[in-house]
Amino acid sequence: MLEFIGSLEAPEGYNQVYGGVKLMPPAPLTSMTVQEVINWQREASRTAVSSAAGRYQVIRATLESLVAQGVVRPSDRFSPKTQDRLGAALLADTGYTDGTTDQNVANRISGIWAALPRVTGPGRGASTYEGIAGNHALIDPDSYMAFMTCEIGLAEIRTRSAIVRAGLRVGLNIEALLENIREQSAKIVDRYSQVAIWLLWSLLAVQLVFTFGRLAMMGEGLEAMIASMVFLLPLTLLLWVVITNFGDILTWTARAATQVSNDTIGSEGFSLATLIRDRMILFSRNMEAGYALSTWVYGGVLAATLCNLIVLALQLGAVIFVYMRSLIVLAASAILLGLGSLSGTQNVAFGVLAKLLGAFLQILTITIILFATLDLTRDLSAASGILGRAFAALSLDLVALVLLVAVPRTMTKLAVVRGVSA
C-alpha cells in the first residue's frame, strides 16, 4: 500500500519535493536529517503554498507532529527507511491493515494523501484537496478500490496513473492558456482605461453644457436642470466604476461563471483539467474492456475512441475560441464605455455592458454543457455494453460540440439585443 501511495504522490522517489517550491533543499532529502528537512520546509513555505517532501509528500506540520509522537527523531536521517516509517504511521492512523477493503478507510487514506480520490459520497473521484495547491486525484476511484481488493497490481496502477497525468497535463496547459488570455485582456484595458475615463468626463461636461444651455434658452428653472441629470449622473458614475475596474471584472466574469456553473451542476472543483482527466479515464476503461473481447469489438471501440478524441479536441478548441472572443473583444471595447455620458451615444455603452453579460453567459453555458456531457457519458458507461457506450459517448460529444458552437453565440446575441433596446 505504501508503494501504491508513493508511486502516485512522488513518482520521482524519496527526494521529490512539491513542484511549486521556489527554494529547493540544500541537499538531497535522503542525505538530510529530519530536523534539517523541517528547517528547510519552514523557509520554503514562505514562498510556496506547500512544503510537501519525500516519497509520501509529508508537509512540515505533519512531520513535526510525527516527531512529537516519537515516530522519528529530529536527528534521524531522512532516509528511505525513515520515510517509510513516517508513511506507515500515517497509514496506521487511518485504520488500514493489510487486506483492508473498507471504503471508509479508503476515504480516510485519501484525506491524508491528495493524489488519491474519494471513493464514496459527495465528490467521489475527486481529491479531498482538489484544486488546492494544484492538487488533483491521480487515479480513478475504481482503480483505487481494485488495487485494495488485489484485482490489479502496481504495474497496472502506474499505467492508469500515467493516463490520468497526461489528461491533467493537457487540461492544465489549456487552463494556463485561458488565464493568459484573461491577463492580456486586462492589459489591453489598462492601456486604454485612462483614455476612456478622460473621454467619459469630457463628454459629460459637453452634455452638461449642452443641456443647461438648451434649458436656459427655453427658460426652464433649476429644478428642470437637476431632473435632466437624474439619470445621466448615476450612469456616468456606473460607467466610471466599470472602466476603472474593467480588468478585474473580466477576471471575475470568467471565474464567477465557472463557480456558478459548478454550483448549478453540483460539482466540486470541476475544471477543464478534471474534465480531460475524467474523459481520459473513461476512454482508457473502454479500450481495456474492448481489448478483453473479440477483435472486431476492440476495433469498433478503438475507432469510436479515436473519433472521440478528435471531437474532444474540437470541443476544447471551441472553449478557447469562446474565451478569446468574449474577453478580448470586451477588452478592446472598453474605451466605448466612455461614450456613455453623451445621450446620443449611450446605446454604444449599453451594448458593451450587454456584451459583458453575454461573456458571463457564454462561459457559464460552456461549463454546464461540458459537465453535462461527462455526466451522461458516465451514466452510459454503467448502463450499456462496451461497443454501445463507446458510440453513444461519441454521439453525445458530437451533440455537445454543436451546442458549444451554437448556444453561446445565441445567448450573446440575446444579451446584446436587450442591451441596445434598453
Coordinates of C-alpha atoms in Angstrom, one line a residue:
M1 CA 0.0 0.0 0.0
L2 CA 2.9 2.4 0.7
E3 CA 4.4 1.6 -2.6
F4 CA 1.0 2.4 -4.2
I5 CA 0.7 5.7 -2.4
G6 CA 4.3 6.7 -3.1
S7 CA 4.0 5.9 -6.8
L8 CA 1.2 8.4 -7.1
E9 CA 2.4 11.1 -4.7
A10 CA 6.1 11.1 -5.6
P11 CA 6.9 9.1 -8.8
E12 CA 10.4 10.5 -8.8
G13 CA 11.2 8.9 -5.4
Y14 CA 12.3 9.7 -1.9
N15 CA 14.0 13.0 -2.8
Q16 CA 11.0 14.6 -4.6
V17 CA 9.6 17.9 -3.3
Y18 CA 6.4 19.8 -4.1
G19 CA 6.8 21.1 -7.7
G20 CA 5.9 24.7 -6.8
V21 CA 8.6 25.4 -4.3
K22 CA 11.0 28.3 -5.2
L23 CA 13.6 27.4 -2.5
M24 CA 15.0 23.9 -3.3
P25 CA 16.5 21.8 -0.5
P26 CA 20.3 22.5 0.1
A27 CA 21.0 18.8 -0.5
P28 CA 19.1 15.6 -1.5
L29 CA 16.4 15.0 1.2
T30 CA 17.7 11.5 1.9
S31 CA 21.1 13.0 3.0
M32 CA 19.5 15.5 5.4
T33 CA 18.3 14.9 9.0
V34 CA 14.6 15.2 9.9
Q35 CA 15.3 18.5 11.6
E36 CA 17.1 19.8 8.6
V37 CA 14.1 18.9 6.4
I38 CA 11.8 20.7 8.9
N39 CA 14.0 23.8 8.8
W40 CA 14.0 23.8 5.0
Q41 CA 10.2 23.3 4.9
R42 CA 9.8 26.3 7.2
E43 CA 11.8 28.5 4.8
A44 CA 10.3 27.0 1.7
S45 CA 6.7 27.5 2.8
R46 CA 7.3 31.3 2.9
T47 CA 7.3 31.4 -0.9
A48 CA 5.2 28.4 -1.8
V49 CA 1.7 27.1 -1.0
S50 CA 3.1 23.7 0.1
S51 CA 6.3 22.3 1.7
A52 CA 5.5 18.6 0.9
A53 CA 8.6 16.5 0.8
G54 CA 9.7 12.9 0.2
R55 CA 8.1 9.7 -1.0
Y56 CA 4.9 10.4 0.9
Q57 CA 4.9 14.2 0.4
V58 CA 4.8 15.0 4.1
I59 CA 4.2 18.6 4.9
R60 CA 6.0 20.4 7.8
A61 CA 3.1 20.4 10.3
T62 CA 2.6 16.7 9.8
L63 CA 6.3 15.9 10.1
E64 CA 6.6 18.0 13.3
S65 CA 3.6 16.1 14.7
L66 CA 5.1 12.7 13.9
V67 CA 8.4 13.9 15.6
A68 CA 6.4 14.9 18.7
Q69 CA 4.7 11.5 18.7
G70 CA 8.1 9.8 18.8
V71 CA 7.7 8.1 15.4
V72 CA 11.0 9.5 14.3
R73 CA 13.7 11.7 16.0
P74 CA 14.9 15.1 14.8
S75 CA 18.4 13.6 14.4
D76 CA 17.3 10.7 12.2
R77 CA 18.4 10.8 8.7
F78 CA 15.5 11.4 6.3
S79 CA 16.4 8.2 4.6
P80 CA 14.0 5.9 2.6
K81 CA 13.7 3.7 5.8
T82 CA 12.8 6.8 7.9
Q83 CA 10.3 8.0 5.3
D84 CA 8.7 4.5 5.1
R85 CA 8.3 4.7 8.9
L86 CA 6.5 8.0 8.6
G87 CA 4.3 6.7 5.8
A88 CA 3.4 3.6 7.8
A89 CA 2.5 5.7 10.9
L90 CA 0.2 7.9 8.8
L91 CA -1.4 4.9 7.2
A92 CA -2.0 3.2 10.5
D93 CA -3.8 6.3 11.7
T94 CA -6.5 5.7 9.1
G95 CA -7.3 2.2 10.4
Y96 CA -5.7 0.4 7.5
T97 CA -4.3 -3.1 7.9
D98 CA -3.1 -5.5 5.2
G99 CA -6.1 -6.7 3.3
T100 CA -8.5 -3.9 4.3
T101 CA -11.1 -3.2 1.7
D102 CA -13.3 -0.9 3.7
Q103 CA -14.4 2.1 1.6
N104 CA -14.4 4.3 4.7
V105 CA -10.8 3.5 5.3
A106 CA -10.1 4.3 1.7
N107 CA -11.7 7.7 2.1
R108 CA -9.6 8.3 5.3
I109 CA -6.4 7.5 3.3
S110 CA -7.4 9.9 0.6
G111 CA -7.9 12.5 3.4
I112 CA -4.2 12.3 4.0
W113 CA -2.8 11.9 0.5
A114 CA -4.2 14.3 -2.1
A115 CA -3.3 12.1 -5.1
L116 CA -5.9 9.5 -4.0
P117 CA -9.6 10.1 -4.8
R118 CA -12.6 9.8 -2.5
V119 CA -14.4 6.5 -3.4
T120 CA -17.9 7.3 -1.9
G121 CA -20.1 10.2 -1.1
P122 CA -20.0 13.8 -2.5
G123 CA -17.1 14.5 -4.7
R124 CA -16.4 10.8 -5.5
G125 CA -13.5 10.6 -7.8
A126 CA -12.0 13.9 -6.7
S127 CA -9.2 14.5 -4.3
T128 CA -10.1 15.7 -0.9
Y129 CA -7.9 18.7 -1.7
E130 CA -9.0 19.0 -5.4
G131 CA -7.6 22.3 -6.8
I132 CA -5.9 23.3 -3.6
A133 CA -2.2 23.9 -4.1
G134 CA -2.6 22.4 -7.6
N135 CA -3.7 19.0 -6.2
H136 CA -5.8 16.6 -8.3
A137 CA -6.7 12.9 -7.9
L138 CA -4.1 10.9 -9.9
I139 CA -6.1 7.7 -10.1
D140 CA -9.8 6.9 -10.5
P141 CA -11.8 5.5 -7.6
D142 CA -12.5 2.2 -9.3
S143 CA -8.8 1.6 -9.8
Y144 CA -8.1 2.6 -6.3
M145 CA -10.5 0.1 -4.9
A146 CA -9.4 -2.6 -7.4
F147 CA -5.9 -2.3 -6.0
M148 CA -7.1 -2.5 -2.4
T149 CA -9.0 -5.7 -3.3
C150 CA -6.0 -7.1 -5.2
E151 CA -7.8 -7.2 -8.5
I152 CA -5.0 -5.2 -10.2
G153 CA -1.3 -4.7 -9.3
L154 CA 1.2 -1.8 -9.2
A155 CA 2.1 -2.1 -12.8
E156 CA -1.5 -1.5 -13.9
I157 CA -1.8 1.3 -11.4
R158 CA 1.3 3.0 -12.9
T159 CA -0.2 2.7 -16.4
R160 CA -3.6 4.1 -15.4
S161 CA -2.0 6.9 -13.4
A162 CA 0.2 7.8 -16.5
I163 CA -3.0 8.2 -18.5
V164 CA -4.6 10.4 -15.8
R165 CA -1.4 12.6 -15.5
A166 CA -1.4 13.1 -19.3
G167 CA -5.0 14.2 -19.2
L168 CA -4.4 16.6 -16.3
R169 CA -1.3 18.0 -18.1
V170 CA -3.3 18.8 -21.2
G171 CA -6.1 20.4 -19.2
L172 CA -3.7 22.4 -17.0
N173 CA -2.0 23.7 -20.1
I174 CA -5.3 24.8 -21.6
E175 CA -6.3 26.5 -18.3
A176 CA -2.9 28.3 -18.4
L177 CA -3.7 29.5 -21.9
L178 CA -7.1 30.8 -20.9
E179 CA -5.5 32.5 -17.9
N180 CA -3.0 34.2 -20.2
I181 CA -5.9 35.4 -22.4
R182 CA -7.5 36.9 -19.3
E183 CA -4.2 38.6 -18.4
Q184 CA -3.7 40.0 -21.9
S185 CA -7.3 41.3 -21.9
A186 CA -6.7 43.1 -18.7
K187 CA -3.5 44.6 -20.1
I188 CA -5.4 46.0 -23.1
V189 CA -7.9 47.5 -20.7
D190 CA -5.2 49.1 -18.6
R191 CA -3.7 50.6 -21.7
Y192 CA -6.9 52.4 -22.8
S193 CA -8.7 52.9 -19.5
Q194 CA -7.3 56.4 -18.9
V195 CA -8.3 57.4 -22.4
A196 CA -11.8 56.0 -21.8
I197 CA -12.1 57.8 -18.4
W198 CA -10.9 61.1 -20.0
L199 CA -13.5 60.7 -22.8
L200 CA -16.2 59.9 -20.3
W201 CA -15.8 63.0 -18.2
S202 CA -15.2 65.2 -21.2
L203 CA -18.4 64.1 -22.9
L204 CA -20.2 64.5 -19.6
A205 CA -19.0 68.1 -19.5
V206 CA -20.1 68.6 -23.1
Q207 CA -23.5 67.1 -22.2
L208 CA -23.9 69.3 -19.2
V209 CA -23.1 72.5 -21.1
F210 CA -25.4 71.4 -23.9
T211 CA -28.3 70.5 -21.6
F212 CA -28.0 73.6 -19.4
G213 CA -27.7 75.8 -22.4
R214 CA -30.8 74.3 -24.0
L215 CA -32.9 74.5 -20.8
A216 CA -31.7 78.1 -20.2
M217 CA -32.8 79.1 -23.7
M218 CA -36.2 77.5 -23.1
G219 CA -36.5 79.5 -19.8
E220 CA -36.5 76.3 -17.6
G221 CA -35.6 76.6 -14.0
L222 CA -33.0 74.9 -11.8
E223 CA -35.4 72.0 -11.0
A224 CA -35.7 71.0 -14.6
M225 CA -31.9 71.1 -15.0
I226 CA -31.5 68.8 -12.0
A227 CA -34.2 66.5 -13.2
S228 CA -32.4 66.1 -16.5
M229 CA -29.3 64.9 -14.7
V230 CA -31.0 62.3 -12.5
F231 CA -30.3 59.5 -15.0
L232 CA -27.1 60.8 -16.6
L233 CA -25.0 61.3 -13.5
P234 CA -25.6 57.8 -11.9
L235 CA -25.0 56.2 -15.4
T236 CA -21.7 58.1 -15.7
L237 CA -20.6 57.0 -12.2
L238 CA -21.5 53.4 -13.1
L239 CA -19.5 53.5 -16.3
W240 CA -16.6 55.1 -14.5
V241 CA -16.6 52.3 -11.9
V242 CA -16.7 49.7 -14.7
I243 CA -13.9 51.3 -16.7
T244 CA -11.7 51.7 -13.6
N245 CA -12.2 48.0 -12.6
F246 CA -12.7 46.5 -16.1
G247 CA -9.6 44.2 -15.8
D248 CA -10.8 42.8 -12.5
I249 CA -14.3 42.5 -13.9
L250 CA -13.0 40.4 -16.8
T251 CA -11.2 38.0 -14.4
W252 CA -14.2 37.9 -12.1
T253 CA -16.5 37.2 -15.0
A254 CA -14.5 34.1 -16.1
R255 CA -14.1 32.8 -12.6
A256 CA -17.6 33.6 -11.3
A257 CA -19.2 31.9 -14.3
T258 CA -17.3 28.7 -13.6
Q259 CA -18.2 28.9 -9.9
V260 CA -21.9 29.5 -10.7
S261 CA -21.9 26.6 -13.1
N262 CA -20.2 24.4 -10.5
D263 CA -23.0 25.2 -8.0
T264 CA -25.6 24.7 -10.7
I265 CA -24.4 21.2 -11.6
G266 CA -23.5 20.2 -8.1
S267 CA -19.8 19.7 -8.9
E268 CA -16.8 20.1 -6.6
G269 CA -13.7 21.6 -8.1
F270 CA -14.8 21.0 -11.7
S271 CA -12.3 22.4 -14.2
L272 CA -11.0 21.7 -17.7
A273 CA -8.2 19.8 -16.1
T274 CA -10.5 17.5 -14.2
L275 CA -12.8 17.2 -17.3
I276 CA -10.0 15.9 -19.5
R277 CA -8.7 13.7 -16.7
D278 CA -12.1 12.0 -16.3
R279 CA -12.6 11.7 -20.1
M280 CA -9.2 10.0 -20.5
I281 CA -10.2 7.6 -17.7
L282 CA -13.4 6.7 -19.5
F283 CA -11.6 6.3 -22.8
S284 CA -9.0 4.0 -21.3
R285 CA -11.6 1.9 -19.5
N286 CA -13.5 1.4 -22.8
M287 CA -10.3 0.4 -24.5
E288 CA -9.5 -2.1 -21.8
A289 CA -13.0 -3.6 -21.9
G290 CA -12.9 -3.8 -25.6
Y291 CA -9.5 -5.5 -25.7
A292 CA -10.8 -8.3 -23.5
L293 CA -13.4 -9.1 -26.1
S294 CA -13.3 -10.1 -29.7
T295 CA -11.0 -8.3 -32.3
W296 CA -13.9 -6.7 -34.2
V297 CA -15.4 -5.3 -30.9
Y298 CA -12.0 -3.9 -30.0
G299 CA -11.6 -2.4 -33.5
G300 CA -15.0 -0.7 -33.2
V301 CA -14.2 0.7 -29.7
L302 CA -10.8 1.9 -30.9
A303 CA -12.4 3.7 -33.9
A304 CA -15.0 5.3 -31.7
T305 CA -12.4 6.3 -29.1
L306 CA -10.2 7.9 -31.7
C307 CA -13.1 9.9 -33.1
N308 CA -14.0 10.8 -29.5
L309 CA -10.5 12.2 -29.0
I310 CA -10.8 14.3 -32.2
V311 CA -14.2 15.6 -31.1
L312 CA -13.0 16.4 -27.6
A313 CA -10.1 18.4 -29.2
L314 CA -12.6 20.3 -31.2
Q315 CA -14.7 21.0 -28.1
L316 CA -11.7 22.4 -26.3
G317 CA -10.9 24.5 -29.4
A318 CA -14.5 25.9 -29.2
V319 CA -14.0 26.6 -25.5
I320 CA -10.7 28.5 -26.2
F321 CA -12.4 30.4 -29.0
V322 CA -15.3 31.4 -26.8
Y323 CA -12.9 32.8 -24.2
M324 CA -10.8 34.6 -26.7
R325 CA -13.8 36.2 -28.4
S326 CA -15.7 37.2 -25.3
L327 CA -12.8 38.5 -23.3
I328 CA -10.6 40.1 -25.9
V329 CA -13.5 41.8 -27.7
L330 CA -14.7 43.1 -24.4
A331 CA -11.3 44.4 -23.5
A332 CA -10.9 46.1 -26.9
S333 CA -14.4 47.7 -26.5
A334 CA -13.6 49.1 -23.1
I335 CA -13.0 52.6 -24.5
L336 CA -16.5 52.6 -25.9
L337 CA -17.9 52.8 -22.4
G338 CA -16.5 56.3 -22.3
L339 CA -19.2 57.3 -24.8
G340 CA -21.9 56.6 -22.3
S341 CA -22.2 60.1 -20.9
L342 CA -23.3 61.6 -24.2
S343 CA -27.0 61.0 -24.7
G344 CA -26.6 60.3 -28.4
T345 CA -24.1 57.5 -27.8
Q346 CA -25.4 55.9 -24.7
N347 CA -26.6 52.9 -26.7
V348 CA -23.0 52.1 -27.5
A349 CA -22.1 51.8 -23.8
F350 CA -25.3 49.8 -23.2
G351 CA -24.1 47.4 -25.9
V352 CA -20.7 46.9 -24.3
L353 CA -22.3 46.3 -20.9
A354 CA -24.6 43.8 -22.6
K355 CA -21.6 42.1 -24.1
L356 CA -20.2 41.7 -20.6
L357 CA -23.3 39.9 -19.6
G358 CA -23.0 37.8 -22.8
A359 CA -19.4 36.8 -21.8
F360 CA -20.6 35.6 -18.4
L361 CA -23.4 33.6 -20.0
Q362 CA -21.1 32.1 -22.6
I363 CA -18.6 30.8 -20.0
L364 CA -21.4 29.6 -17.8
T365 CA -23.0 27.8 -20.7
I366 CA -19.9 26.0 -22.0
T367 CA -19.1 24.8 -18.5
I368 CA -22.5 23.3 -18.0
I369 CA -22.5 21.7 -21.4
L370 CA -19.1 20.1 -20.9
F371 CA -20.0 18.8 -17.4
A372 CA -23.4 17.5 -18.5
T373 CA -21.8 15.6 -21.4
L374 CA -19.3 14.0 -19.0
D375 CA -22.1 13.1 -16.5
L376 CA -24.2 11.5 -19.2
T377 CA -21.2 9.6 -20.5
R378 CA -20.6 8.2 -17.1
D379 CA -24.2 7.1 -16.8
L380 CA -23.9 5.3 -20.2
S381 CA -20.7 3.6 -19.0
A382 CA -22.6 2.0 -16.2
A383 CA -25.7 1.1 -18.2
S384 CA -24.7 -0.3 -21.6
G385 CA -22.4 -2.7 -23.4
I386 CA -18.9 -1.7 -24.3
L387 CA -19.5 -1.1 -28.0
G388 CA -22.8 0.7 -27.5
R389 CA -21.4 3.0 -24.9
A390 CA -18.4 3.9 -27.0
F391 CA -20.5 5.0 -29.9
A392 CA -23.1 6.6 -27.6
A393 CA -20.3 8.7 -26.0
L394 CA -19.2 9.8 -29.5
S395 CA -22.8 10.8 -30.3
L396 CA -23.1 12.8 -27.1
D397 CA -19.8 14.5 -27.8
L398 CA -20.9 15.5 -31.3
V399 CA -24.1 17.0 -29.9
A400 CA -22.1 18.8 -27.2
L401 CA -19.8 20.2 -29.9
V402 CA -22.8 21.6 -31.8
L403 CA -24.1 23.2 -28.6
L404 CA -20.7 24.6 -27.7
V405 CA -20.7 26.5 -31.0
A406 CA -24.3 27.5 -31.3
V407 CA -25.7 28.2 -27.8
P408 CA -23.1 30.7 -26.5
R409 CA -23.5 32.8 -29.7
T410 CA -27.3 32.8 -29.4
M411 CA -27.2 33.8 -25.7
T412 CA -24.8 36.7 -26.5
K413 CA -27.0 37.9 -29.3
L414 CA -30.0 38.0 -27.0
A415 CA -28.0 39.9 -24.4
V416 CA -26.7 42.4 -26.9
V417 CA -30.2 43.0 -28.4
R418 CA -31.7 43.6 -24.9
G419 CA -28.8 45.8 -24.0
V420 CA -29.2 48.0 -27.1
S421 CA -33.0 48.1 -26.9
A422 CA -32.7 49.2 -23.3

